[in-house]
Coordinates of N, CA and C in Angstrom, one line a residue:
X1 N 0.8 -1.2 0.0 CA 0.0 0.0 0.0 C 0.9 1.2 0.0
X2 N 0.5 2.0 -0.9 CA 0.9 3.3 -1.0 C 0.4 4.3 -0.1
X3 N 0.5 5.2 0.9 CA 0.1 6.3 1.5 C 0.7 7.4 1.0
X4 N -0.2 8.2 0.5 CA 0.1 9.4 0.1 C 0.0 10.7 1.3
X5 N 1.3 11.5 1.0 CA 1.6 12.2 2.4 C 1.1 13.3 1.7
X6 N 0.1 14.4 3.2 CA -0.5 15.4 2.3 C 0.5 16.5 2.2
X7 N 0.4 17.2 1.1 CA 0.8 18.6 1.1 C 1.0 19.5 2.6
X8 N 2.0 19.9 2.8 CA 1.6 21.0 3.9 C 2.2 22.2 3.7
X9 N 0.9 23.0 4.2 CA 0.8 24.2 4.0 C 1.4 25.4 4.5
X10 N 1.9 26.0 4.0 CA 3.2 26.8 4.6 C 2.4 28.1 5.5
X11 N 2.7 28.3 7.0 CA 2.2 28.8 7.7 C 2.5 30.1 7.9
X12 N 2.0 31.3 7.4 CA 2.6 32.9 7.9 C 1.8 33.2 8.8
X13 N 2.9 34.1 9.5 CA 2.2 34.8 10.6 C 2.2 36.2 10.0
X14 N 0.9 36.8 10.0 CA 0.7 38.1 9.6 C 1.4 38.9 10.8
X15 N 2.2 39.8 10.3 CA 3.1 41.0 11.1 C 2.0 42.1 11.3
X16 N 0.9 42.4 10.2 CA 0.6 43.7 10.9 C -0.4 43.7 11.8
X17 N -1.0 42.6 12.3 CA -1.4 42.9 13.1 C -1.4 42.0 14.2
X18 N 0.0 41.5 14.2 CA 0.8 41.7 15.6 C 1.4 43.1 15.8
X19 N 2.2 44.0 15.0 CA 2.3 45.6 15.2 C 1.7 45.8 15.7
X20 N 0.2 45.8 15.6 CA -1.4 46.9 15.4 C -1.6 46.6 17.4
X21 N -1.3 45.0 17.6 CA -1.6 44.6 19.1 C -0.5 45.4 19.7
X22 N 0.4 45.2 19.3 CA 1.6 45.7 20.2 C 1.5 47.2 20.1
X23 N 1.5 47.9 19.5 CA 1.1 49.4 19.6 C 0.0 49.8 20.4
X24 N -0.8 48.9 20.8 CA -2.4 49.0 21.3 C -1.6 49.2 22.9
X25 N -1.0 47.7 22.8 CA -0.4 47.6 24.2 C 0.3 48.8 25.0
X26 N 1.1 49.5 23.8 CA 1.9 50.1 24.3 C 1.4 51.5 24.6
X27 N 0.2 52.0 23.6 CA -0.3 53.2 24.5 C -0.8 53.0 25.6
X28 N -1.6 51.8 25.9 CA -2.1 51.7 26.9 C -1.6 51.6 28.3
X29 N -0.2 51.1 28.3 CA 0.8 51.6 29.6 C 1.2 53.0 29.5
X30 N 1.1 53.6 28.4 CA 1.6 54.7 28.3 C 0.8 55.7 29.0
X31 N -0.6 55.3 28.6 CA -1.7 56.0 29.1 C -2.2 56.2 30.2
X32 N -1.9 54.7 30.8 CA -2.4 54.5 32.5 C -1.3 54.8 33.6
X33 N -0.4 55.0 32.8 CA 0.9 54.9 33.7 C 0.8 56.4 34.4
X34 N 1.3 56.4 35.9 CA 1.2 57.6 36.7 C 2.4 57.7 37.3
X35 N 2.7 59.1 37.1 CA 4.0 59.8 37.7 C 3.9 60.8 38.9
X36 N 4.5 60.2 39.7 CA 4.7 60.8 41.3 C 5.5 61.6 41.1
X37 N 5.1 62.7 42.1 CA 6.1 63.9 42.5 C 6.1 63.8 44.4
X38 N 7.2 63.8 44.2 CA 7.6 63.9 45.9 C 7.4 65.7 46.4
X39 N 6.8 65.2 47.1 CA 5.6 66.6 48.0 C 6.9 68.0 48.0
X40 N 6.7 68.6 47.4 CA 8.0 69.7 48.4 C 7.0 71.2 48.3
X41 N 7.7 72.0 49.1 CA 7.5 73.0 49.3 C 8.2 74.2 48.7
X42 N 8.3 75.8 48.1 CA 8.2 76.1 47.3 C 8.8 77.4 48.7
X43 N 10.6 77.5 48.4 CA 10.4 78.6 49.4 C 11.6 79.3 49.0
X44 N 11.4 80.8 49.0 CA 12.5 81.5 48.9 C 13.1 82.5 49.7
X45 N 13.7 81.7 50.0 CA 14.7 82.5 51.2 C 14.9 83.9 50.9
X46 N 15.3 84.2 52.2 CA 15.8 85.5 52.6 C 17.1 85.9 51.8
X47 N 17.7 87.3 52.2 CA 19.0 87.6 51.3 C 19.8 88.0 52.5
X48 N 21.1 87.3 52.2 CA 22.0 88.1 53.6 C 23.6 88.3 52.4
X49 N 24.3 89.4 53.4 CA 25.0 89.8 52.5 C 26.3 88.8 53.1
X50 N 26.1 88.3 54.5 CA 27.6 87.6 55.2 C 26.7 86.3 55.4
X51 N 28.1 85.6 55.6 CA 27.5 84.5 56.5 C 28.1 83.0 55.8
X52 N 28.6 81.9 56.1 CA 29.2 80.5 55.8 C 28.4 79.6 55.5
X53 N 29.0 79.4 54.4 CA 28.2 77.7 53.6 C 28.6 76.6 54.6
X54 N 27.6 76.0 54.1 CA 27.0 74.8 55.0 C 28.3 73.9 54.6
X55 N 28.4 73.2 55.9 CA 29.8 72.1 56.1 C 29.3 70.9 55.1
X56 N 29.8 70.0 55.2 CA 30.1 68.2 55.1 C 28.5 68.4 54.5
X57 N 28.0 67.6 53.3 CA 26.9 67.8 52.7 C 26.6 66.3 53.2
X58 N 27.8 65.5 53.5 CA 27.4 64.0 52.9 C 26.9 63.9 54.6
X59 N 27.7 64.2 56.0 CA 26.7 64.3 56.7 C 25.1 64.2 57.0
X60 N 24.4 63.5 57.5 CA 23.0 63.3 57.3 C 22.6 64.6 58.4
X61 N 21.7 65.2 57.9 CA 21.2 66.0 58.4 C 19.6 66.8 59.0
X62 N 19.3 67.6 58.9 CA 17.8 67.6 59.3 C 17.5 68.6 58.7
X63 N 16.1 69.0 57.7 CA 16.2 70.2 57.4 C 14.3 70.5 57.4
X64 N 13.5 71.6 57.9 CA 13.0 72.1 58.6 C 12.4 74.0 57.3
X65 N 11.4 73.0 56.5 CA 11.3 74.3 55.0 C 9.9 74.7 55.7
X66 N 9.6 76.1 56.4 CA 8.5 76.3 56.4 C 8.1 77.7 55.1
X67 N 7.1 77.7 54.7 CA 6.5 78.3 52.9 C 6.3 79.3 53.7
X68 N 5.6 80.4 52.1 CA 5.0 81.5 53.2 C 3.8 81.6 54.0
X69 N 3.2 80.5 53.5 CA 1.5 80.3 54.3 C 2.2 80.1 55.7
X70 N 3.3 79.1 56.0 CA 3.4 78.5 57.5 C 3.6 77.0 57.0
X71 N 3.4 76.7 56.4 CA 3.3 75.2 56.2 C 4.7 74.4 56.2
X72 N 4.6 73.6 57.5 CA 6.2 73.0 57.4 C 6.3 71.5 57.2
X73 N 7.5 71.7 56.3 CA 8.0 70.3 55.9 C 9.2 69.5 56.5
X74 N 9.8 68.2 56.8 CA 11.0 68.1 57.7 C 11.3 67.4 56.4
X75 N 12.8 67.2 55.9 CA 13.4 66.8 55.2 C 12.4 66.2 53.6
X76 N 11.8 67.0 53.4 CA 10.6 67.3 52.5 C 9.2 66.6 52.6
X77 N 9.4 66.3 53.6 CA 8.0 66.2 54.0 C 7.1 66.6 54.4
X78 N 6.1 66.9 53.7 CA 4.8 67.8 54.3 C 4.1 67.6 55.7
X79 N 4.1 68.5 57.0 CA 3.8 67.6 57.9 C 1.8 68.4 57.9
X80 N 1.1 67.3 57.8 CA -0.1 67.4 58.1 C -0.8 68.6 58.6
X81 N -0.4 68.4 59.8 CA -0.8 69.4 60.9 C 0.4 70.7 61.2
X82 N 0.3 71.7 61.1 CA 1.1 73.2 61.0 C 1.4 73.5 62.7
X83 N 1.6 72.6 63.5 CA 1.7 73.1 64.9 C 2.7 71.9 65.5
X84 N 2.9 72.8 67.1 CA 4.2 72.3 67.7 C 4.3 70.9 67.9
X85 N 3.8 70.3 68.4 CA 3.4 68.7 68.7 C 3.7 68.2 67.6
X86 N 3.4 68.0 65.9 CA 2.9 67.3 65.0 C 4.4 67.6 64.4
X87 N 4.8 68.8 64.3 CA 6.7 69.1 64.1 C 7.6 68.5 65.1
X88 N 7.2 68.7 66.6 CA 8.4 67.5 67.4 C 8.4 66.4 67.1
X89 N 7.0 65.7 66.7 CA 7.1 64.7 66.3 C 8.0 63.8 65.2
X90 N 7.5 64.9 64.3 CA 8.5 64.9 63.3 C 10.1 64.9 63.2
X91 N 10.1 65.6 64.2 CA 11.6 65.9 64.4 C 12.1 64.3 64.6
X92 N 11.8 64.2 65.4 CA 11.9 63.1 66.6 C 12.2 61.7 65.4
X93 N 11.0 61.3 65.0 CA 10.9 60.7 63.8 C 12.2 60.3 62.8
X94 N 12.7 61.5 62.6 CA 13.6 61.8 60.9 C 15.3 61.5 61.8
X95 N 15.2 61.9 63.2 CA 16.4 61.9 64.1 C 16.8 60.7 64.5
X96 N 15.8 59.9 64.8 CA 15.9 58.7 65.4 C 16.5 59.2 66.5
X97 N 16.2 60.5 67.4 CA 16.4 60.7 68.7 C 17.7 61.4 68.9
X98 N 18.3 61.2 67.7 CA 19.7 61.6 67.8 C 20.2 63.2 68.0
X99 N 20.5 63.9 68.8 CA 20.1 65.4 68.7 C 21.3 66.4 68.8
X100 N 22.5 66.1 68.3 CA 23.6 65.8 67.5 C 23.3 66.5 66.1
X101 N 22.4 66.0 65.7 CA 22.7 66.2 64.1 C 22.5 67.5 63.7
X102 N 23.2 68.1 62.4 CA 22.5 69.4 62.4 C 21.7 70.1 62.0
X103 N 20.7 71.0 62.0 CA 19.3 70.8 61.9 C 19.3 72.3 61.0
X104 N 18.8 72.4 60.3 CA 18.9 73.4 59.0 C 17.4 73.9 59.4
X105 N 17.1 75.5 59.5 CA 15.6 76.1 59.2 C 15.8 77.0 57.8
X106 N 14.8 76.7 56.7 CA 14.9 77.3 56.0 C 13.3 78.0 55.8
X107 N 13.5 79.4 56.1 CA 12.3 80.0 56.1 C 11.8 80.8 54.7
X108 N 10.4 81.3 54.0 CA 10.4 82.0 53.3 C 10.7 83.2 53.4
X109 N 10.7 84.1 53.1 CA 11.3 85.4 53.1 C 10.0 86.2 53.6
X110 N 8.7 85.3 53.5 CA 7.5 86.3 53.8 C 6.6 85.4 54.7
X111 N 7.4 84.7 55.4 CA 6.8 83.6 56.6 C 7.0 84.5 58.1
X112 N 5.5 84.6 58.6 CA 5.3 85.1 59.6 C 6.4 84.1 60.5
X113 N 7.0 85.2 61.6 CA 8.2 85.2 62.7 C 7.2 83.7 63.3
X114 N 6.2 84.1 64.1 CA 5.7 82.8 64.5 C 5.9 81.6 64.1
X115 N 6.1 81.0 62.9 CA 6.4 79.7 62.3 C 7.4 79.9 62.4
X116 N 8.5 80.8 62.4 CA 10.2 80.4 62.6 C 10.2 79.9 64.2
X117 N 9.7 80.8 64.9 CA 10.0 80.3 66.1 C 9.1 79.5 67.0
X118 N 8.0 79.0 66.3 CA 7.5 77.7 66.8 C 8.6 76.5 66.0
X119 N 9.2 76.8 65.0 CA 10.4 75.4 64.6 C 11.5 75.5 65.3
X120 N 11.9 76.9 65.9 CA 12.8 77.2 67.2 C 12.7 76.6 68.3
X121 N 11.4 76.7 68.4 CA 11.4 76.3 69.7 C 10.7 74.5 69.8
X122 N 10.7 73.9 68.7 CA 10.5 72.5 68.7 C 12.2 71.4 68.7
X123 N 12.6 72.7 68.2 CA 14.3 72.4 68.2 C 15.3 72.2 69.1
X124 N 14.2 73.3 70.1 CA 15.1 73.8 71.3 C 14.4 72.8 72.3
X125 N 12.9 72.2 72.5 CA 13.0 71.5 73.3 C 13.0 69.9 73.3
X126 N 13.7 69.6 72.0 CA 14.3 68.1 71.5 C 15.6 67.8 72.2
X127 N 16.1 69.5 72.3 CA 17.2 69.3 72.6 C 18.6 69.2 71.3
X128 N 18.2 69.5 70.2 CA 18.8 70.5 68.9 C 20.0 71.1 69.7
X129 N 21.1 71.1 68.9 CA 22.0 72.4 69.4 C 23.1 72.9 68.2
X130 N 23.0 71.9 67.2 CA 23.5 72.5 66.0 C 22.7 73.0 65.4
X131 N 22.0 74.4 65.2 CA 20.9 74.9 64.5 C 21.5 76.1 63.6
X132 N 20.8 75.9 62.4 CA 21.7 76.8 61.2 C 20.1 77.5 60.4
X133 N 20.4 78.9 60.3 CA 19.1 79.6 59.3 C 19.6 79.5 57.9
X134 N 19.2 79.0 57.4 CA 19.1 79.2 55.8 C 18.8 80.4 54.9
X135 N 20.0 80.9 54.2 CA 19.5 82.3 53.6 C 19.9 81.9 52.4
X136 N 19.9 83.0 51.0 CA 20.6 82.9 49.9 C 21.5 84.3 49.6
X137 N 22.8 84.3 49.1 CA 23.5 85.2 49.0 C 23.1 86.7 48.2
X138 N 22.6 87.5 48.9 CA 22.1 88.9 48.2 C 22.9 89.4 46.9
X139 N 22.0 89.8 46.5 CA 22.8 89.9 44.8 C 23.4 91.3 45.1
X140 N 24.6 91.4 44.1 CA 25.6 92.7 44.3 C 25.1 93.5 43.8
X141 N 25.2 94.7 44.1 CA 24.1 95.8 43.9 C 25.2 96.3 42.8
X142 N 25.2 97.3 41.1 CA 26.0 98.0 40.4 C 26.3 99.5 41.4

């Protein structure tokens, strides 16, 4: 007996519309995909005409951005609540108790005195004692 073997048929895969899926796919991450921004605060310092740049960068440090509304952040973190408690806390938190470290206030230039010295005095009773104001160098007058 003879068996005849059948013909076989040569198999393509259509490209364009695997393209057509894969393009589909790809706006659609494109689309849904969401981009974070880390919270920060928006502040511009004061002008001073003297005064020393900040030491050792690589030092870990503490830093303390209140805006002009009052709104304070601790090493860019937005804290919730605008008052003394909810900033020691904070302090406390980012220190791991440590109170050594040096602690940077960087105030807006149009931030009522009260928010500086409510983060003064959260500093002062952690027990802070490297404390540094943050300014920027006054531009040279012609």
């Amino acid at each position: 007996m003879k068996f005849r073997r059948k013909q076989r048929e040569n198999v393509d895969i259509n490209l364009a519309s695997l393209i057509d899926v894969v393009f589909i796919l790809l706006l659609f991450f494109v689309v849904t995909t969401t981009f974070t921004r880390q919270t920060e605060l928006r502040v511009d310092l004061p002008e001073a005409v003297s005064g020393s740049p900040a030491e050792d960068q690589n030092v870990k440090q503490l830093d303390i951005a209140i805006s002009a509304e009052g709104v304070f952040s601790v090493n860019n973190q937005v804290l919730e609540k605008n008052d003394l408690n909810s900033l020691m806390d904070a302090l406390q938190k980012e220190s791991g108790g440590d109170t050594k470290l040096p602690l940077s206030i960087s105030a807006d230039g149009k931030t009522q005195h009260q928010a500086v010295i409510t983060a003064m005095d959260a500093a002062g009773k952690l027990g802070f004692s490297h404390l540094r104001m943050s300014t920027v160098e006054a531009a040279s007058q012609p």
